[in-house]
């Protein structure tokens, strides 16, 4: 890799340019996309309120305005940091508290707006660049070429832009994966150097401090996202294979550092386990059902979204042209890195791609499909794939064969163009595929906002709670809400010209029709929810 140490000025300029554009995309139009169902739940946790507390105050069969939701969507003086942590511990323990604690302090300083909370993720995403530089340096031992190309690709990767503008913990999780992985590789490298270079005893690194960094970053990663446990398993498999399954000093030190990291996470593990057993013995085991996507089309779609994403639907014919191209690029990158690097390099990347994804893929094969909401769980795999592609592109830029070098320069240019187009489209879009059940909320809001004196009626069952919160960000201030609990028949007051029912059950809708002697017309429907409009009546004018 000696030739990779000399980076031409044009490549340095290109890396800096793409990095600047990536940063610009991350901070542009932060409030333009719909604030999704899942993001409203994140804001609820940050506020310190629990779902039942919000329901008791909002779903009381009375008319309220959109301003009534603000109390439950960010930091407020009525609830403390302890309330935020307890809200997660009691109702949402699968989400560890680190991101929510940081977000609460952030919102106390910058306010509770959509721009404020999403700017936290955008700022966190900037930490990805120095961290991926560190990881690539540990893997490839080159100053700029491979790390620089990796930074360039990740700066314009549409999948990273999605999470960099999402008010959830996923971009922070990516940062912690990079930190823990790079610190592990550094600790293993310095420990092997310490053994091989006995002459340099006076320059012996402080291995305790180095392995402590890994223990700390592992604990931080676990407190960010539970799936970090599988990343830790991937690290353990890598350490054991490179040690040829012998209990070497490196293995013992690794096990000790991992044990410290997991012990630091033990308080939250007890919360998760306790909630799990409580769920098993609880009589109320209703869960929100969502449609399943076939596993292999889902994985291929996510793979192409690493490099090119203009929010194409799964049945769009263009996907059948795009996916094979990027599948070939990724396959070639993995093959090339396996053929040209030391086994310790390619083994780490392969394990990072495969091991954290297996607990997601194997159950999906049995179930016959996968939930689309699980795409953030593949973040470690995205990372491994991007590093492999960056290595292929960086090395082929120096290919001694002029024609091959030109071909790979064209390929790299096309990958960059795909990323820039995707980032431009995504940054300007009103909604995106990661919004899930809230994807069409702008369309619903437009229907309601075009009416005069509108009233939106909903209950708190199923997905209604989160989607009503999501819609509250899009509806004009004149829209009023009539929220009821347990599908009680609402008392519709006079003075509203247009009345909408948000995702009512057939039974509840028929009871409302019968009581008020009105007809309901469907104005919107998808696989997640429906909206019905009550026919105008003199009583409602």
PDB file of C-alpha atoms in Angstrom, residues 320-464:
ATOM      1  CA  UNK A 320     -34.317  -3.569 -11.043  1.00  0.00           C
ATOM      2  CA  UNK A 321     -31.715  -1.585 -12.982  1.00  0.00           C
ATOM      3  CA  UNK A 322     -30.059   0.131 -10.025  1.00  0.00           C
ATOM      4  CA  UNK A 323     -29.769  -2.719  -7.524  1.00  0.00           C
ATOM      5  CA  UNK A 324     -27.652  -5.110  -9.687  1.00  0.00           C
ATOM      6  CA  UNK A 325     -25.184  -2.310 -10.399  1.00  0.00           C
ATOM      7  CA  UNK A 326     -24.481  -1.587  -6.747  1.00  0.00           C
ATOM      8  CA  UNK A 327     -24.617  -5.272  -5.834  1.00  0.00           C
ATOM      9  CA  UNK A 328     -21.837  -5.853  -8.368  1.00  0.00           C
ATOM     10  CA  UNK A 329     -19.830  -2.938  -6.939  1.00  0.00           C
ATOM     11  CA  UNK A 330     -20.164  -4.215  -3.377  1.00  0.00           C
ATOM     12  CA  UNK A 331     -19.410  -7.812  -4.357  1.00  0.00           C
ATOM     13  CA  UNK A 332     -16.315  -6.707  -6.271  1.00  0.00           C
ATOM     14  CA  UNK A 333     -15.150  -4.615  -3.319  1.00  0.00           C
ATOM     15  CA  UNK A 334     -15.475  -7.488  -0.853  1.00  0.00           C
ATOM     16  CA  UNK A 335     -13.729  -9.901  -3.237  1.00  0.00           C
ATOM     17  CA  UNK A 336     -10.933  -7.396  -3.914  1.00  0.00           C
ATOM     18  CA  UNK A 337     -10.291  -6.637  -0.262  1.00  0.00           C
ATOM     19  CA  UNK A 338     -10.168 -10.350   0.533  1.00  0.00           C
ATOM     20  CA  UNK A 339      -7.624 -10.916  -2.247  1.00  0.00           C
ATOM     21  CA  UNK A 340      -5.304  -7.981  -1.597  1.00  0.00           C
ATOM     22  CA  UNK A 341      -5.184  -7.391   2.163  1.00  0.00           C
ATOM     23  CA  UNK A 342      -3.987  -9.255   5.219  1.00  0.00           C
ATOM     24  CA  UNK A 343      -6.625 -11.593   6.631  1.00  0.00           C
ATOM     25  CA  UNK A 344      -6.874  -9.442   9.767  1.00  0.00           C
ATOM     26  CA  UNK A 345      -8.131  -6.569   7.618  1.00  0.00           C
ATOM     27  CA  UNK A 346     -10.733  -8.315   5.470  1.00  0.00           C
ATOM     28  CA  UNK A 347     -11.862 -10.555   8.319  1.00  0.00           C
ATOM     29  CA  UNK A 348     -12.798  -7.548  10.438  1.00  0.00           C
ATOM     30  CA  UNK A 349     -14.845  -6.014   7.620  1.00  0.00           C
ATOM     31  CA  UNK A 350     -16.637  -9.276   6.749  1.00  0.00           C
ATOM     32  CA  UNK A 351     -17.514  -9.952  10.387  1.00  0.00           C
ATOM     33  CA  UNK A 352     -18.763  -6.366  10.841  1.00  0.00           C
ATOM     34  CA  UNK A 353     -21.029  -6.759   7.812  1.00  0.00           C
ATOM     35  CA  UNK A 354     -22.373 -10.216   8.600  1.00  0.00           C
ATOM     36  CA  UNK A 355     -22.554 -10.837  12.356  1.00  0.00           C
ATOM     37  CA  UNK A 356     -24.749  -7.877  13.518  1.00  0.00           C
ATOM     38  CA  UNK A 357     -27.114  -8.539  10.583  1.00  0.00           C
ATOM     39  CA  UNK A 358     -27.622 -12.259  11.226  1.00  0.00           C
ATOM     40  CA  UNK A 359     -29.930 -11.841  14.282  1.00  0.00           C
ATOM     41  CA  UNK A 360     -32.134  -9.734  12.017  1.00  0.00           C
ATOM     42  CA  UNK A 361     -31.987 -11.935   8.921  1.00  0.00           C
ATOM     43  CA  UNK A 362     -32.388 -15.428  10.406  1.00  0.00           C
ATOM     44  CA  UNK A 363     -35.724 -14.785  12.200  1.00  0.00           C
ATOM     45  CA  UNK A 364     -36.958 -13.011   9.082  1.00  0.00           C
ATOM     46  CA  UNK A 365     -36.275 -16.108   6.981  1.00  0.00           C
ATOM     47  CA  UNK A 366     -38.424 -18.130   9.378  1.00  0.00           C
ATOM     48  CA  UNK A 367     -41.161 -15.483   9.572  1.00  0.00           C
ATOM     49  CA  UNK A 368     -41.229 -15.061   5.807  1.00  0.00           C
ATOM     50  CA  UNK A 369     -40.380 -11.364   5.842  1.00  0.00           C
ATOM     51  CA  UNK A 370     -38.897  -8.435   7.690  1.00  0.00           C
ATOM     52  CA  UNK A 371     -40.369  -5.226   9.087  1.00  0.00           C
ATOM     53  CA  UNK A 372     -39.204  -2.181   7.171  1.00  0.00           C
ATOM     54  CA  UNK A 373     -38.763  -0.282  10.454  1.00  0.00           C
ATOM     55  CA  UNK A 374     -35.728  -2.462  11.268  1.00  0.00           C
ATOM     56  CA  UNK A 375     -33.465  -0.885   8.639  1.00  0.00           C
ATOM     57  CA  UNK A 376     -31.395   1.059  11.257  1.00  0.00           C
ATOM     58  CA  UNK A 377     -30.261  -2.292  12.692  1.00  0.00           C
ATOM     59  CA  UNK A 378     -28.150  -2.722   9.542  1.00  0.00           C
ATOM     60  CA  UNK A 379     -25.985   0.334  10.260  1.00  0.00           C
ATOM     61  CA  UNK A 380     -22.894  -1.827  11.114  1.00  0.00           C
ATOM     62  CA  UNK A 381     -23.324  -3.608   7.777  1.00  0.00           C
ATOM     63  CA  UNK A 382     -23.605  -0.284   5.928  1.00  0.00           C
ATOM     64  CA  UNK A 383     -20.347   0.792   7.561  1.00  0.00           C
ATOM     65  CA  UNK A 384     -18.447  -2.358   6.585  1.00  0.00           C
ATOM     66  CA  UNK A 385     -19.699  -2.154   3.002  1.00  0.00           C
ATOM     67  CA  UNK A 386     -18.679   1.503   2.637  1.00  0.00           C
ATOM     68  CA  UNK A 387     -15.192   0.852   3.969  1.00  0.00           C
ATOM     69  CA  UNK A 388     -14.753  -2.030   1.505  1.00  0.00           C
ATOM     70  CA  UNK A 389     -15.934   0.103  -1.441  1.00  0.00           C
ATOM     71  CA  UNK A 390     -13.701   2.983  -0.336  1.00  0.00           C
ATOM     72  CA  UNK A 391     -10.693   0.659  -0.320  1.00  0.00           C
ATOM     73  CA  UNK A 392     -11.460  -0.621  -3.819  1.00  0.00           C
ATOM     74  CA  UNK A 393     -11.923   2.851  -5.285  1.00  0.00           C
ATOM     75  CA  UNK A 394      -8.881   4.318  -3.526  1.00  0.00           C
ATOM     76  CA  UNK A 395      -6.554   1.544  -4.684  1.00  0.00           C
ATOM     77  CA  UNK A 396      -7.842   1.486  -8.263  1.00  0.00           C
ATOM     78  CA  UNK A 397      -7.174   5.210  -8.604  1.00  0.00           C
ATOM     79  CA  UNK A 398      -3.491   4.175  -8.566  1.00  0.00           C
ATOM     80  CA  UNK A 399      -3.794   1.191 -10.909  1.00  0.00           C
ATOM     81  CA  UNK A 400      -0.700   0.934 -13.110  1.00  0.00           C
ATOM     82  CA  UNK A 401      -2.871   0.090 -16.122  1.00  0.00           C
ATOM     83  CA  UNK A 402      -3.945   3.460 -17.525  1.00  0.00           C
ATOM     84  CA  UNK A 403      -7.156   2.209 -19.116  1.00  0.00           C
ATOM     85  CA  UNK A 404      -8.243   0.429 -15.933  1.00  0.00           C
ATOM     86  CA  UNK A 405      -7.414   3.502 -13.894  1.00  0.00           C
ATOM     87  CA  UNK A 406      -9.575   5.607 -16.196  1.00  0.00           C
ATOM     88  CA  UNK A 407     -12.459   3.143 -15.922  1.00  0.00           C
ATOM     89  CA  UNK A 408     -12.329   3.221 -12.128  1.00  0.00           C
ATOM     90  CA  UNK A 409     -12.125   7.004 -12.113  1.00  0.00           C
ATOM     91  CA  UNK A 410     -15.347   7.030 -14.140  1.00  0.00           C
ATOM     92  CA  UNK A 411     -16.944   4.540 -11.726  1.00  0.00           C
ATOM     93  CA  UNK A 412     -15.941   6.678  -8.766  1.00  0.00           C
ATOM     94  CA  UNK A 413     -17.324   9.762 -10.490  1.00  0.00           C
ATOM     95  CA  UNK A 414     -20.642   7.967 -11.084  1.00  0.00           C
ATOM     96  CA  UNK A 415     -20.833   6.873  -7.444  1.00  0.00           C
ATOM     97  CA  UNK A 416     -20.200  10.462  -6.364  1.00  0.00           C
ATOM     98  CA  UNK A 417     -22.828  11.798  -8.782  1.00  0.00           C
ATOM     99  CA  UNK A 418     -25.366   9.271  -7.473  1.00  0.00           C
ATOM    100  CA  UNK A 419     -24.641  10.370  -3.901  1.00  0.00           C
ATOM    101  CA  UNK A 420     -24.905  14.073  -4.726  1.00  0.00           C
ATOM    102  CA  UNK A 421     -28.183  13.639  -6.626  1.00  0.00           C
ATOM    103  CA  UNK A 422     -29.618  11.545  -3.790  1.00  0.00           C
ATOM    104  CA  UNK A 423     -28.542  14.028  -1.130  1.00  0.00           C
ATOM    105  CA  UNK A 424     -29.965  16.951  -3.086  1.00  0.00           C
ATOM    106  CA  UNK A 425     -33.337  15.237  -3.594  1.00  0.00           C
ATOM    107  CA  UNK A 426     -33.496  14.010   0.009  1.00  0.00           C
ATOM    108  CA  UNK A 427     -32.609  17.364   1.548  1.00  0.00           C
ATOM    109  CA  UNK A 428     -35.424  19.081  -0.375  1.00  0.00           C
ATOM    110  CA  UNK A 429     -38.099  16.378   0.100  1.00  0.00           C
ATOM    111  CA  UNK A 430     -41.170  16.751   2.288  1.00  0.00           C
ATOM    112  CA  UNK A 431     -41.226  13.070   3.262  1.00  0.00           C
ATOM    113  CA  UNK A 432     -39.002  10.006   2.844  1.00  0.00           C
ATOM    114  CA  UNK A 433     -39.126   6.226   3.129  1.00  0.00           C
ATOM    115  CA  UNK A 434     -37.822   6.199   6.734  1.00  0.00           C
ATOM    116  CA  UNK A 435     -40.946   8.020   7.931  1.00  0.00           C
ATOM    117  CA  UNK A 436     -42.817   4.701   7.816  1.00  0.00           C
ATOM    118  CA  UNK A 437     -46.470   5.028   8.774  1.00  0.00           C
ATOM    119  CA  UNK A 438     -46.127   8.835   8.756  1.00  0.00           C
ATOM    120  CA  UNK A 439     -44.953   8.896   5.131  1.00  0.00           C
ATOM    121  CA  UNK A 440     -48.188  10.335   3.730  1.00  0.00           C
ATOM    122  CA  UNK A 441     -48.976  12.674   6.621  1.00  0.00           C
ATOM    123  CA  UNK A 442     -48.203  15.751   4.467  1.00  0.00           C
ATOM    124  CA  UNK A 443     -50.875  14.583   2.022  1.00  0.00           C
ATOM    125  CA  UNK A 444     -53.396  14.124   4.843  1.00  0.00           C
ATOM    126  CA  UNK A 445     -52.477  17.519   6.322  1.00  0.00           C
ATOM    127  CA  UNK A 446     -53.011  19.159   2.943  1.00  0.00           C
ATOM    128  CA  UNK A 447     -56.506  17.671   2.713  1.00  0.00           C
ATOM    129  CA  UNK A 448     -57.449  18.976   6.155  1.00  0.00           C
ATOM    130  CA  UNK A 449     -55.717  22.359   5.807  1.00  0.00           C
ATOM    131  CA  UNK A 450     -57.707  23.162   2.648  1.00  0.00           C
ATOM    132  CA  UNK A 451     -61.006  23.065   4.564  1.00  0.00           C
ATOM    133  CA  UNK A 452     -62.623  25.777   6.678  1.00  0.00           C
ATOM    134  CA  UNK A 453     -63.066  25.496  10.440  1.00  0.00           C
ATOM    135  CA  UNK A 454     -61.810  21.867  10.515  1.00  0.00           C
ATOM    136  CA  UNK A 455     -62.075  19.463  13.472  1.00  0.00           C
ATOM    137  CA  UNK A 456     -60.053  16.242  13.669  1.00  0.00           C
ATOM    138  CA  UNK A 457     -61.494  13.465  15.853  1.00  0.00           C
ATOM    139  CA  UNK A 458     -59.343  10.545  16.988  1.00  0.00           C
ATOM    140  CA  UNK A 459     -58.837   7.998  19.733  1.00  0.00           C
ATOM    141  CA  UNK A 460     -55.548   6.746  21.199  1.00  0.00           C
ATOM    142  CA  UNK A 461     -55.668   3.147  19.976  1.00  0.00           C
ATOM    143  CA  UNK A 462     -52.980   1.533  17.841  1.00  0.00           C
ATOM    144  CA  UNK A 463     -50.871   3.949  15.826  1.00  0.00           C
ATOM    145  CA  UNK A 464     -53.304   6.830  16.250  1.00  0.00           C
TER     146      UNK A 464
END
